Coordinates of C-alpha atoms in Angstrom, one line a residue:
Chain J
X22 CA -11.6 -14.9 5.2
X23 CA -12.2 -15.8 8.8
X24 CA -10.4 -18.3 11.4
X25 CA -9.1 -20.5 8.4
X26 CA -7.5 -20.1 5.1
X27 CA -10.2 -20.6 2.0
X28 CA -10.1 -24.4 1.0
X29 CA -7.5 -24.7 -1.8
X30 CA -10.2 -25.8 -4.5
X31 CA -12.4 -22.5 -3.9
X32 CA -9.1 -20.8 -4.0
X33 CA -8.1 -22.5 -7.7
X34 CA -11.5 -21.7 -8.9
X35 CA -11.5 -18.1 -7.8
X36 CA -8.2 -17.5 -9.3
X37 CA -9.2 -19.1 -12.5
X38 CA -12.4 -17.6 -13.0
X39 CA -10.8 -14.0 -12.2
X40 CA -8.0 -14.6 -14.7
X41 CA -9.9 -15.9 -17.4
X42 CA -12.7 -12.9 -16.8
X43 CA -9.9 -10.1 -16.7
X44 CA -8.3 -12.3 -19.6
X45 CA -11.5 -11.8 -22.0
X46 CA -12.6 -8.4 -20.8
X47 CA -8.7 -7.3 -22.1
X48 CA -9.3 -9.5 -25.2
X49 CA -12.6 -7.9 -26.1
X50 CA -10.9 -4.5 -25.5
X51 CA -8.3 -5.6 -28.4
X52 CA -10.6 -7.0 -30.8
X53 CA -12.9 -3.8 -30.4
X54 CA -9.8 -1.3 -30.5
X55 CA -8.5 -3.3 -33.5
X56 CA -11.7 -3.1 -35.2
X57 CA -11.7 0.9 -34.5
X58 CA -8.2 1.5 -35.4
X59 CA -8.7 -0.4 -38.6
X60 CA -11.7 1.4 -40.2
X61 CA -9.5 4.1 -41.9
X62 CA -6.7 1.8 -42.5
X63 CA -4.6 -0.6 -41.0
X64 CA -1.1 0.1 -39.4
X65 CA 1.5 -1.0 -36.8
X66 CA 0.3 2.0 -34.8
X67 CA -3.1 0.4 -34.3
X68 CA -2.0 -3.0 -33.4
X69 CA 0.6 -1.0 -30.5
X70 CA -2.4 1.0 -29.1
X71 CA -4.7 -2.1 -29.4
X72 CA -2.0 -4.1 -27.2
X73 CA -1.8 -1.2 -24.9
X74 CA -5.7 -1.5 -24.7
X75 CA -5.3 -5.2 -23.9
X76 CA -2.5 -4.3 -21.0
X77 CA -4.3 -1.8 -19.2
X78 CA -7.8 -3.3 -19.7
X79 CA -6.5 -6.3 -18.1
X80 CA -5.2 -4.5 -15.1
X81 CA -8.7 -2.6 -14.6
X82 CA -10.5 -5.7 -15.1
X83 CA -8.3 -7.9 -12.7
X84 CA -9.6 -5.0 -9.9
X85 CA -13.0 -4.8 -10.9
X86 CA -13.2 -8.6 -10.9
X87 CA -11.5 -9.0 -7.6
X88 CA -13.8 -6.8 -6.2
X89 CA -16.8 -8.8 -7.7
X90 CA -15.5 -12.1 -6.0
X91 CA -15.2 -10.3 -2.7
X92 CA -19.1 -9.5 -3.1
X93 CA -19.9 -13.4 -3.6
X94 CA -18.6 -13.9 0.1
X95 CA -19.4 -12.7 3.8
X96 CA -17.0 -12.2 6.6
X97 CA -17.5 -15.4 8.7
X98 CA -18.8 -15.3 12.3
X99 CA -16.0 -16.4 14.2
X100 CA -16.8 -17.4 17.7
X101 CA -14.6 -15.5 20.5
X102 CA -12.9 -17.6 22.7
X103 CA -13.1 -16.0 26.1
X104 CA -10.5 -17.9 27.8
X105 CA -7.0 -16.8 29.3
X106 CA -4.0 -16.2 27.1
X107 CA -0.8 -17.3 28.2
X108 CA 1.5 -16.3 25.5
X109 CA 3.6 -12.9 25.6
X110 CA 3.4 -10.7 22.8
X111 CA 5.5 -7.8 21.9
X112 CA 4.1 -4.6 20.5
X113 CA 6.4 -3.5 18.3
X114 CA 6.1 0.6 17.3
X115 CA 9.0 1.3 15.1
X116 CA 9.6 4.8 15.1
X117 CA 11.5 7.5 12.7
X118 CA 11.8 10.9 13.4
X119 CA 8.1 11.1 14.3
X120 CA 6.4 13.3 16.8
X121 CA 7.0 11.6 19.8
X122 CA 3.8 13.2 21.6
X123 CA 1.2 11.8 19.1
X124 CA 3.0 8.4 18.7
X125 CA 3.5 7.5 22.5
X126 CA -0.2 8.9 23.4
X127 CA -1.4 6.2 21.2
X128 CA 0.9 3.5 23.1
X129 CA -0.5 5.1 26.2
X130 CA -3.9 4.4 24.6
X131 CA -3.3 0.9 23.7
X132 CA -1.7 0.1 26.8
X133 CA -4.9 1.2 28.8
X134 CA -7.4 -0.4 26.2
X135 CA -5.2 -3.6 26.8
X136 CA -5.2 -3.4 30.9
X137 CA -9.1 -3.1 30.1
X138 CA -9.3 -6.5 28.7
X139 CA -7.7 -7.9 31.9
X140 CA -4.6 -9.3 29.6
X141 CA -2.7 -6.3 30.0
X142 CA 0.2 -8.3 31.5
X143 CA 0.5 -10.6 28.4
X144 CA 1.8 -7.7 26.1
X145 CA 4.9 -5.8 26.3
X146 CA 5.2 -2.2 24.2
X147 CA 8.6 -1.9 22.7
X148 CA 9.3 1.5 20.9
X149 CA 12.0 0.7 18.5
X150 CA 13.7 4.4 17.4
X151 CA 15.5 4.9 14.1
X152 CA 15.7 8.5 14.5
X153 CA 18.4 10.2 12.8
X154 CA 17.7 13.8 14.5
X155 CA 18.8 14.1 17.9
X156 CA 16.4 16.9 18.9
X157 CA 13.5 14.7 18.1
X158 CA 15.7 11.8 19.8
X159 CA 16.1 13.9 22.9
X160 CA 12.4 14.5 22.7
X161 CA 11.6 10.8 22.5
X162 CA 13.1 10.2 25.7
X163 CA 11.7 12.8 27.8
X164 CA 8.1 11.5 26.7
X165 CA 9.5 7.9 27.1
X166 CA 9.7 9.1 30.8
X167 CA 6.1 10.8 30.8
X168 CA 4.6 7.5 29.0
X169 CA 5.9 5.4 32.0
X170 CA 5.1 7.8 34.4
X171 CA 1.6 8.1 32.9
X172 CA 1.1 4.2 32.3
X173 CA 3.0 3.1 35.6
X174 CA 4.6 0.4 33.0
X175 CA 7.9 0.1 33.6
X176 CA 9.2 -3.2 32.9
X177 CA 6.0 -3.4 30.3
X178 CA 6.9 -0.5 28.0
X179 CA 10.7 -0.4 26.4
X180 CA 12.6 2.1 24.2
X181 CA 15.7 1.8 22.6
X182 CA 17.4 3.8 19.8
X183 CA 19.5 2.3 17.1
X184 CA 23.1 3.6 16.7
X185 CA 22.7 3.6 12.7
X186 CA 19.7 2.5 10.5
X187 CA 20.6 -0.9 8.8
X188 CA 18.0 -2.4 6.9
X189 CA 15.4 0.5 7.8
X190 CA 12.4 -0.6 9.0
X191 CA 12.8 -4.4 8.3
X192 CA 16.4 -4.4 10.3
X193 CA 14.9 -2.2 13.3
X194 CA 12.4 -5.2 13.8
X195 CA 15.5 -7.6 13.1
X196 CA 17.3 -5.9 15.5
X197 CA 14.6 -6.2 18.4
X198 CA 14.4 -9.7 17.3
X199 CA 17.8 -10.8 17.8
X200 CA 18.1 -9.2 21.1
X201 CA 14.9 -10.0 22.6
X202 CA 12.9 -12.1 20.3
X203 CA 13.0 -15.2 22.8
X204 CA 11.0 -14.1 25.2
X205 CA 7.8 -13.6 23.2
X206 CA 5.8 -16.1 21.3
X207 CA 4.1 -13.2 19.1
X208 CA 5.1 -9.7 17.9
X209 CA 2.3 -7.5 16.8
X210 CA 4.2 -5.0 14.4
X211 CA 2.8 -1.8 14.1
X212 CA 3.3 1.7 12.6
X213 CA 3.9 5.1 14.5
X214 CA 0.5 5.8 13.4
X215 CA -1.4 2.9 14.1
X216 CA -3.8 2.4 16.6
X217 CA -5.4 -1.0 17.7
X218 CA -8.3 -1.8 20.3
X219 CA -7.0 -4.1 22.8
X220 CA -9.5 -6.8 22.5
X221 CA -8.2 -6.7 18.8
X222 CA -5.0 -7.5 19.8
X223 CA -6.1 -10.2 22.3
X224 CA -8.2 -11.8 19.8
X225 CA -5.5 -11.6 17.0
X226 CA -3.7 -13.8 19.8
X227 CA -6.0 -16.4 20.2
X228 CA -6.5 -17.0 16.5
X229 CA -2.8 -17.8 16.7
X230 CA -2.8 -19.8 19.1
X231 CA -5.8 -21.5 17.4
X232 CA -4.0 -22.2 14.4
X233 CA -0.4 -23.3 15.1
X234 CA 0.7 -23.5 11.2
X235 CA -0.5 -19.6 10.9
X236 CA 3.0 -17.7 10.8
X237 CA 1.3 -14.0 10.3
X238 CA -2.3 -12.4 10.7
X239 CA -2.9 -9.4 8.8
X240 CA -5.3 -7.1 9.9
X241 CA -7.4 -4.5 7.5
X242 CA -6.5 -1.5 9.1
X243 CA -9.3 1.4 8.7
X244 CA -8.2 5.0 7.9
X245 CA -8.9 7.2 10.6
X246 CA -8.6 11.1 11.7
X247 CA -8.6 12.4 8.4
X248 CA -9.7 16.0 8.1
X249 CA -8.9 17.5 4.5
X250 CA -11.2 16.7 1.6
X251 CA -8.5 14.3 -0.2
X252 CA -8.0 12.6 3.2
X253 CA -11.6 12.0 4.1
X254 CA -12.2 11.0 0.4
X255 CA -9.5 8.3 1.0
X256 CA -10.4 7.4 4.4
X257 CA -13.9 6.7 2.8
X258 CA -13.1 4.8 0.1
X259 CA -10.6 2.7 2.5
X260 CA -13.3 2.0 4.8
X261 CA -16.2 1.3 2.4
X262 CA -14.5 -0.3 -0.6
X263 CA -11.7 -2.1 0.8
X264 CA -13.0 -5.0 2.8
X265 CA -14.7 -6.1 -0.3
X266 CA -11.6 -5.9 -2.5
X267 CA -9.9 -7.4 0.6
X268 CA -12.2 -10.2 0.8
X269 CA -11.9 -10.8 -2.9
X270 CA -7.9 -11.0 -2.6
X271 CA -8.1 -13.2 0.2
X272 CA -10.2 -15.7 -1.8
X273 CA -7.5 -16.3 -4.5
X274 CA -4.6 -15.8 -2.2
X275 CA -5.6 -19.1 0.6
X276 CA -2.4 -19.3 2.7
X277 CA -0.2 -17.5 0.8
X278 CA -2.0 -14.0 2.2
X279 CA -0.6 -10.5 2.2
X280 CA 1.7 -8.9 5.0
X281 CA 1.0 -4.9 4.4
X282 CA 4.0 -4.3 6.9
X283 CA 2.2 -2.9 10.1
X284 CA -1.0 -3.8 12.1
X285 CA -0.5 -7.7 12.0
X286 CA 0.8 -10.2 14.3
X287 CA 3.5 -12.8 13.5
X288 CA 4.5 -15.9 15.1
X289 CA 8.1 -14.9 16.7
X290 CA 10.1 -18.0 15.7
X291 CA 8.2 -18.4 12.4
X292 CA 9.3 -14.8 11.4
X293 CA 13.0 -15.2 13.2
X294 CA 13.4 -18.5 11.0
X295 CA 12.0 -17.3 7.9
X296 CA 12.2 -13.6 7.5
X297 CA 16.0 -12.8 7.5
X298 CA 16.4 -10.5 4.6
X299 CA 19.5 -10.0 2.9
X300 CA 21.0 -6.9 1.1
X301 CA 20.4 -7.3 -2.4
X302 CA 23.6 -7.6 -4.5
X303 CA 24.2 -4.0 -6.9
X304 CA 23.4 -0.6 -5.9
X305 CA 20.2 1.3 -5.1
X306 CA 17.3 1.2 -6.5
X307 CA 17.4 -2.1 -7.4
X308 CA 20.4 -3.4 -5.1
X309 CA 21.0 -2.8 -1.6
X310 CA 18.4 -3.1 0.7
X311 CA 14.9 -4.6 0.4
X312 CA 12.4 -1.4 0.7
X313 CA 9.2 -3.1 0.6
X314 CA 10.0 -5.7 3.0
X315 CA 6.7 -7.0 3.9
X316 CA 5.7 -8.3 0.5
X317 CA 8.9 -10.3 0.8
X318 CA 8.3 -11.4 4.2
X319 CA 4.7 -12.8 3.8
X320 CA 6.4 -14.8 0.4
X321 CA 9.3 -16.0 3.1
X322 CA 6.8 -17.2 5.3
X323 CA 4.7 -19.3 2.8
X324 CA 8.0 -20.4 1.4
X325 CA 8.6 -22.1 4.6
X326 CA 5.4 -23.5 4.8
X327 CA 3.7 -21.1 7.4
X328 CA 0.1 -19.6 6.6
X329 CA -0.1 -16.0 5.6
X330 CA -3.7 -14.8 6.4
X331 CA -5.8 -11.4 6.3
X332 CA -8.9 -11.5 8.5
X333 CA -11.2 -8.7 6.9
X334 CA -13.8 -9.4 10.1
X335 CA -11.2 -8.3 12.5
X336 CA -12.4 -4.6 13.5
X337 CA -10.6 -2.3 15.8
X338 CA -7.7 -1.7 14.0
X339 CA -6.6 1.6 12.5
X340 CA -4.0 4.2 10.8
X341 CA -3.4 7.4 9.9
X342 CA -2.8 8.3 6.3
X343 CA -1.4 11.3 4.1
X344 CA -3.7 14.4 4.1
X345 CA -3.2 16.0 0.4
X346 CA -1.9 14.7 -2.8
X347 CA 2.0 15.4 -2.6
X348 CA 2.4 13.8 0.7
X349 CA 0.4 10.7 -0.9
X350 CA 2.7 11.0 -4.1
X351 CA 5.9 10.9 -2.0
X352 CA 4.6 8.0 -0.2
X353 CA 4.0 6.1 -3.3
X354 CA 7.5 7.1 -4.6
X355 CA 9.0 5.1 -2.0
X356 CA 6.3 2.2 -2.9
X357 CA 7.0 2.5 -6.1
X358 CA 10.9 1.7 -5.5
X359 CA 10.1 -0.9 -3.3
X360 CA 7.7 -2.6 -5.8
X361 CA 9.6 -2.6 -8.8
X362 CA 12.8 -3.9 -6.8
X363 CA 10.4 -6.9 -6.3
X364 CA 11.4 -7.3 -10.2
X365 CA 14.9 -9.0 -8.6
X366 CA 12.6 -11.5 -6.7
X367 CA 10.3 -12.6 -9.1
X368 CA 12.6 -15.9 -9.6
X369 CA 14.0 -16.2 -6.4
X370 CA 14.1 -19.9 -5.3
X371 CA 11.2 -21.7 -3.6
X372 CA 8.6 -19.0 -3.7
X373 CA 5.1 -20.2 -4.0
X374 CA 3.4 -19.3 -7.7
X375 CA 1.1 -16.8 -5.8
X376 CA 3.9 -15.1 -3.9
X377 CA 5.6 -14.5 -7.5
X378 CA 2.4 -13.4 -9.0
X379 CA 1.8 -10.6 -5.9
X380 CA 5.3 -9.1 -6.8
X381 CA 4.3 -9.0 -10.6
X382 CA 0.9 -7.3 -9.2
X383 CA 2.8 -5.0 -7.3
X384 CA 5.3 -4.2 -10.3
X385 CA 2.2 -3.7 -12.4
X386 CA 0.5 -1.4 -10.5
X387 CA 3.0 0.9 -11.1
X388 CA 3.8 0.3 -14.9
X389 CA -0.2 0.1 -15.6
X390 CA -0.4 4.1 -15.8
X391 CA 2.7 3.9 -18.4
X392 CA 0.6 1.7 -20.5
X393 CA -2.6 4.8 -20.5
X394 CA 0.4 7.0 -21.1
X395 CA 1.8 5.3 -23.6
X396 CA -1.7 5.1 -25.4
X397 CA -2.5 8.3 -25.5
X398 CA 1.0 9.2 -27.0
X399 CA 0.6 6.5 -29.5
X400 CA -3.1 7.8 -30.3
X401 CA -1.9 11.3 -30.8
X402 CA 1.1 10.6 -32.8
X403 CA -0.7 8.0 -35.0
X404 CA -2.2 10.1 -37.8
X405 CA 1.5 11.0 -38.7
X406 CA 2.1 7.3 -39.3
X407 CA -1.5 6.4 -40.8
X408 CA -1.2 5.4 -44.6
X409 CA -3.8 7.5 -46.9
X410 CA -7.1 6.4 -47.0
X411 CA -8.0 4.0 -49.8
X412 CA -11.2 5.5 -51.5
X413 CA -11.0 3.0 -54.1
X414 CA -10.2 -0.6 -52.7
X415 CA -11.8 -2.6 -55.2
X416 CA -10.2 -3.1 -58.6
X417 CA -12.1 -1.7 -61.4
X418 CA -14.6 -0.3 -59.5
X419 CA -15.7 3.2 -60.3
X420 CA -17.2 4.6 -57.6
X421 CA -15.5 5.6 -54.3
X422 CA -16.1 3.7 -51.1
X423 CA -16.4 6.0 -48.0
X424 CA -15.0 4.0 -44.8
X425 CA -17.7 3.5 -42.5
X426 CA -17.4 5.2 -39.1
X427 CA -16.4 3.3 -36.5
X428 CA -16.8 5.6 -33.6
X429 CA -19.5 3.5 -31.9
X430 CA -16.7 0.8 -31.3
X431 CA -14.8 3.3 -29.5
X432 CA -17.5 4.9 -27.5
X433 CA -18.5 1.3 -26.7
X434 CA -14.8 0.4 -25.3
X435 CA -14.8 3.8 -23.5
X436 CA -17.8 2.7 -21.9
X437 CA -16.7 -0.7 -20.8
X438 CA -13.5 0.7 -19.4
X439 CA -15.5 3.3 -17.4
X440 CA -17.8 0.4 -16.2
X441 CA -15.0 -1.3 -15.4
X442 CA -13.9 1.4 -12.9
X443 CA -17.6 2.6 -11.8
X444 CA -19.3 -0.8 -11.5
X445 CA -17.6 -2.6 -9.0
X446 CA -17.7 0.5 -6.6
X447 CA -21.7 0.9 -7.3
X448 CA -22.4 -2.7 -6.7
X449 CA -20.5 -2.3 -3.3
X450 CA -22.8 0.3 -2.4
X451 CA -25.9 -1.8 -3.3
X452 CA -24.2 -4.9 -1.2
X453 CA -23.6 -2.4 1.4
X454 CA -27.3 -1.5 1.4
X455 CA -28.7 -4.8 1.3
X456 CA -26.5 -6.1 4.3
X457 CA -27.4 -3.1 6.3
X458 CA -23.5 -2.1 6.1
X459 CA -24.4 1.8 5.3
X460 CA -25.5 2.6 9.0
X461 CA -22.3 3.4 9.9
X462 CA -21.7 5.6 6.7
X463 CA -24.6 7.6 7.3
X464 CA -27.3 5.6 5.8
X465 CA -28.0 4.3 2.2
X466 CA -28.7 7.5 0.3
X467 CA -25.7 9.0 2.3
X468 CA -23.1 6.3 1.1
X469 CA -24.6 6.5 -2.3
X470 CA -24.0 10.3 -2.4
X471 CA -20.4 9.5 -0.8
X472 CA -19.8 6.9 -3.7
X473 CA -20.8 9.5 -6.5
X474 CA -18.6 12.1 -4.8
X475 CA -15.8 9.9 -4.7
X476 CA -16.2 8.7 -8.2
X477 CA -15.9 12.3 -9.4
X478 CA -13.0 13.1 -7.2
X479 CA -10.9 9.9 -8.1
X480 CA -11.8 10.8 -11.7
X481 CA -10.0 14.1 -11.9
X482 CA -7.2 13.0 -9.5
X483 CA -6.6 9.6 -11.5
X484 CA -4.4 11.9 -14.3
X485 CA -2.6 13.7 -11.6
X486 CA -1.6 9.9 -10.1
X487 CA -1.1 8.7 -13.4
X488 CA 1.6 11.7 -13.8
X489 CA 3.4 11.3 -10.5
X490 CA 3.3 7.3 -10.9
X491 CA 4.9 7.7 -14.2
X492 CA 7.6 9.9 -13.1
X493 CA 8.6 7.5 -10.3
X494 CA 8.8 5.0 -12.8
X495 CA 10.9 6.5 -14.9
X496 CA 13.1 8.0 -11.8
X497 CA 13.8 4.3 -10.4
X498 CA 14.3 3.0 -14.1
X499 CA 17.1 5.7 -14.6
X500 CA 18.6 4.8 -11.2
X501 CA 17.7 7.3 -8.6
X502 CA 16.9 6.3 -4.9
X503 CA 14.1 8.1 -3.5
X504 CA 15.9 7.5 -0.1
X505 CA 14.1 6.9 2.9
X506 CA 12.0 10.3 3.7
X507 CA 10.0 10.6 7.1
X508 CA 6.4 10.6 6.6
X509 CA 4.6 14.2 7.0
X510 CA 2.0 13.4 9.6
X511 CA -0.7 15.9 10.8
X512 CA -2.3 19.1 9.1
X513 CA -1.5 18.9 5.6
X514 CA -2.9 21.9 4.1
X515 CA -0.8 23.0 0.9
X516 CA -1.1 26.5 -0.5
X517 CA -1.6 27.2 -4.4
X518 CA 2.0 28.1 -4.6
X519 CA 3.4 25.1 -3.0
X520 CA 0.8 23.0 -5.0
X521 CA 2.2 24.8 -8.3
X522 CA 5.9 24.2 -6.9
X523 CA 5.1 20.6 -6.7
X524 CA 3.1 20.0 -9.9
X525 CA 3.9 22.7 -12.4
X526 CA 5.3 19.8 -14.7
X527 CA 2.0 18.1 -14.6
X528 CA 0.4 21.5 -16.1
X529 CA 2.9 21.7 -18.7
X530 CA 2.8 18.2 -19.9
X531 CA -1.3 18.6 -20.0
X532 CA -1.1 21.8 -22.3
X533 CA 1.5 20.2 -24.6
X534 CA -0.7 17.0 -24.7
X535 CA -3.7 19.5 -25.8
X536 CA -1.5 21.3 -28.1
X537 CA -0.1 18.2 -29.8
X538 CA -3.5 16.8 -30.3
X539 CA -5.1 20.0 -31.4
X540 CA -2.3 19.9 -34.3
X541 CA -2.1 16.4 -35.1
X542 CA -5.6 15.0 -34.1
X543 CA -8.0 17.5 -33.4
X544 CA -10.6 15.0 -33.4
X545 CA -9.2 13.3 -30.4
X546 CA -8.9 16.8 -28.0
X547 CA -13.0 16.0 -26.8
X548 CA -11.8 12.5 -25.8
X549 CA -8.5 14.0 -24.1
X550 CA -10.3 16.3 -22.1
X551 CA -11.3 14.3 -19.1
X552 CA -7.5 13.4 -18.7
X553 CA -6.0 17.0 -19.9
X554 CA -8.1 19.2 -18.1
X555 CA -7.3 17.8 -14.6
X556 CA -3.5 18.0 -15.5
X557 CA -3.5 21.5 -16.4
X558 CA -5.8 22.2 -13.3
X559 CA -3.7 20.0 -11.0
X560 CA -2.1 22.7 -8.7
X561 CA -5.8 24.3 -8.0
X562 CA -7.1 20.5 -7.2
X563 CA -4.0 19.7 -5.3
X564 CA -4.4 23.1 -3.2
X565 CA -8.2 22.7 -3.1
X566 CA -8.4 19.1 -1.9
X567 CA -5.6 19.9 0.9
X568 CA -8.0 22.2 2.8
X569 CA -10.5 20.8 5.5
X570 CA -13.3 19.1 4.6
X571 CA -16.7 20.4 6.1
X572 CA -19.3 18.0 3.7
X573 CA -21.2 15.5 5.5
X574 CA -20.4 13.1 2.6
X575 CA -17.4 10.6 3.2
X576 CA -18.9 10.0 6.5
X577 CA -17.3 6.8 8.3
X578 CA -18.7 5.3 11.6
X579 CA -15.5 6.1 13.4
X580 CA -16.5 9.8 12.7
X581 CA -20.1 9.3 14.1
X582 CA -19.1 7.7 17.2
X583 CA -15.0 7.6 17.9
X584 CA -13.7 3.9 18.7
X585 CA -13.0 3.3 22.2
X586 CA -9.3 3.7 21.8
X587 CA -9.4 6.8 19.8
X588 CA -11.2 8.0 22.8
X589 CA -8.4 6.7 25.1
X590 CA -6.1 8.2 22.6
X591 CA -8.1 11.7 23.1
X592 CA -7.6 11.5 26.6
X593 CA -4.2 11.1 27.1
X594 CA -3.6 13.4 24.5
X595 CA -5.6 16.1 26.3
X596 CA -3.8 15.0 29.4
X597 CA -0.4 15.8 28.1
X598 CA -1.2 19.3 26.7
X599 CA -0.4 20.5 29.8
X600 CA 2.6 18.9 30.3
X601 CA 5.5 21.0 29.8
X602 CA 8.6 18.8 30.1
X603 CA 7.9 17.8 33.4
X604 CA 7.4 14.5 35.0
X605 CA 7.7 12.2 37.8
X606 CA 10.8 10.7 38.8
X607 CA 9.8 7.0 37.8
Chain W
X18 CA 8.8 15.5 40.2
X19 CA 11.6 16.5 38.2
X20 CA 12.0 19.2 35.6
X21 CA 12.6 18.0 32.4
X22 CA 13.0 21.3 31.0
X23 CA 16.5 21.4 33.4
X24 CA 18.2 18.3 31.8
X25 CA 21.2 19.2 33.8
X26 CA 19.4 17.6 36.9
X27 CA 20.0 14.5 35.8
X28 CA 21.0 11.9 32.9
X29 CA 18.1 11.7 30.8
X30 CA 19.9 9.6 28.3
X31 CA 20.8 7.3 30.9
X32 CA 17.5 7.0 32.6
X33 CA 15.7 6.2 29.4
X34 CA 18.2 3.5 28.8
X35 CA 18.0 2.2 31.8
X36 CA 14.2 2.3 32.0
X37 CA 14.0 1.3 28.4
X38 CA 16.2 -1.9 28.3
X39 CA 15.0 -4.6 26.3
X40 CA 14.6 -8.0 27.9
X41 CA 18.1 -10.0 27.0
X42 CA 16.8 -13.0 25.0
X43 CA 18.6 -13.0 21.6
X44 CA 16.8 -15.2 19.0
X45 CA 18.7 -16.4 15.9
X46 CA 17.4 -14.7 12.6
X47 CA 19.4 -16.3 10.2
X48 CA 19.7 -14.8 6.6
X49 CA 17.5 -16.3 3.7
X50 CA 18.2 -16.7 0.1
X51 CA 16.3 -14.5 -2.4
X52 CA 18.6 -14.4 -5.5
X53 CA 19.5 -17.3 -7.7
X54 CA 23.1 -17.4 -8.9
X55 CA 23.5 -18.1 -12.9
X56 CA 23.4 -21.7 -12.9
X57 CA 26.2 -23.4 -14.8
X58 CA 24.7 -25.1 -17.7
X59 CA 21.3 -24.9 -19.3
X60 CA 20.7 -21.3 -20.9
X61 CA 24.0 -20.0 -19.6
X62 CA 26.1 -22.6 -20.8
X63 CA 25.1 -21.6 -24.3
X64 CA 26.3 -17.9 -23.6
X65 CA 29.7 -18.7 -22.2
X66 CA 32.7 -18.3 -24.3
X67 CA 34.1 -21.8 -24.6
X68 CA 37.3 -20.7 -26.9
X69 CA 39.7 -21.6 -24.0
X70 CA 38.7 -25.1 -23.8
X71 CA 39.0 -26.6 -27.0
X72 CA 40.2 -30.0 -27.2
X73 CA 43.9 -30.2 -28.5
X74 CA 44.7 -32.6 -31.4
X75 CA 47.4 -35.1 -30.7
X76 CA 48.8 -35.4 -27.5

């Protein structure tokens, strides 16, 4: 995607091809498994397992074919308009019990970056505090004054703290719009850990100006400043694979693109007239405030006729991410509840079909791991319900018929599933090498090594995430509200005992899986080891992966040369290090 | 210079509030309808009990 949404015909062709290919792959998996399962007699458990294989394979294939679609297109060369911009834009920074030093230093850096473009006066920053902790709020006020003194931005940088948290982040933004929205034509919505080049913000405004039907333009933020093994692996995956997946998705979205809640620009009047969120009837987790508001806001903008677009060619958009598996799982718990809550909105009046499909995809993202788990459980239990093998299936035939082993079919299925997981990533390496994109990842060889290491790491952590996600889904289904915990940012090193406390139930489950398999289906044990061993070793993997990474693998461009706005951020932080609550009286 | 470590020197809250005040430019943000209440007729009509509305014989 670039300056314009993909033409409708191409969108429909891409959707049809991707959906058809995914259904074919899932159907193939279903048939091959049925043949394998029926080799020792056919029973209901074989059908159940084949259906679960269908659902799981469809989900994997959907991701794989999305990437393949992304590989077929390139980011367009968008001519940059060097002319002046006249519209006023508010840069919104919602904060919630965040470290004000780190957050406000980012604002100072972005402000300096914007002023360097010559358009600093066209942008105002609004720090929208929902902080509940009074000590943190007191620090926010001190550091706000420090920020003003540092940037000489009185009248350009605002700070307000809400007395209540109605509507959480979406309510925080809404409160701003209701108070001050008419002063701005656009709003760039950030997270507390977002960082964006001034030139990128200016370019976003220009793209909005150039497309009057564009209601929301989403950038593809790159993860930066990861230090741990887990964090750097995710950072590499985000920088290396995500643009391709995002482009594939964009080819299918057309005018109904995504909003990921931050690092995006909205047209103020479009957002105001279309995105006032109601409270859902009933109690949390399915009722109450809409948690994953961003998906809903994108759907509502599209419903009102506005274009929602993601431009993956827009660089200079950054965010930070959890440094360990536990923090990642905590964030994922919140997203899980938000996505499952979208089940209430699948039939919302007037939505575009693609918006409904996006809700469904979001739900499937959390339900799909359950399919795998159910498949494993059904496979272990299957021998209990299997009919005895009939060695004399032909009447009056005196000799026994030994069933033909269908292990080759199971192997073929396993290879196919692994292929769906691995092949897109390997093709992305090849594509990156051919298009000279690997230079910012340490060269082609280093990018290949990083990809292989990432595949190994993600294979080890997948069963752990599978367990966390399944637990989250079960918690939501039994009505447990995850609340709105503040995100843990910064160094996320975990001790083995911390990791054990958070994951001992995974170890227990892994042990039970292995013991049950050994008792009921011993031939399954080797097949289960890639899943059960990482589960049994979960605390070790979690603690190990939270430690600082010192490898040359997983290099990304901003580690080789820090982006200009990152350098500005570092400079501000160094300047502020000596500050001990002392500030010029503004 | 002001020493912010001594908050009794001045009222931090007031200063932050004054300097941080948002522009006064309200914009309406109407609440959108995202839930569909059960519609009379169709599937729901089949489920609705009808005993109370049986026609009376005679007059």
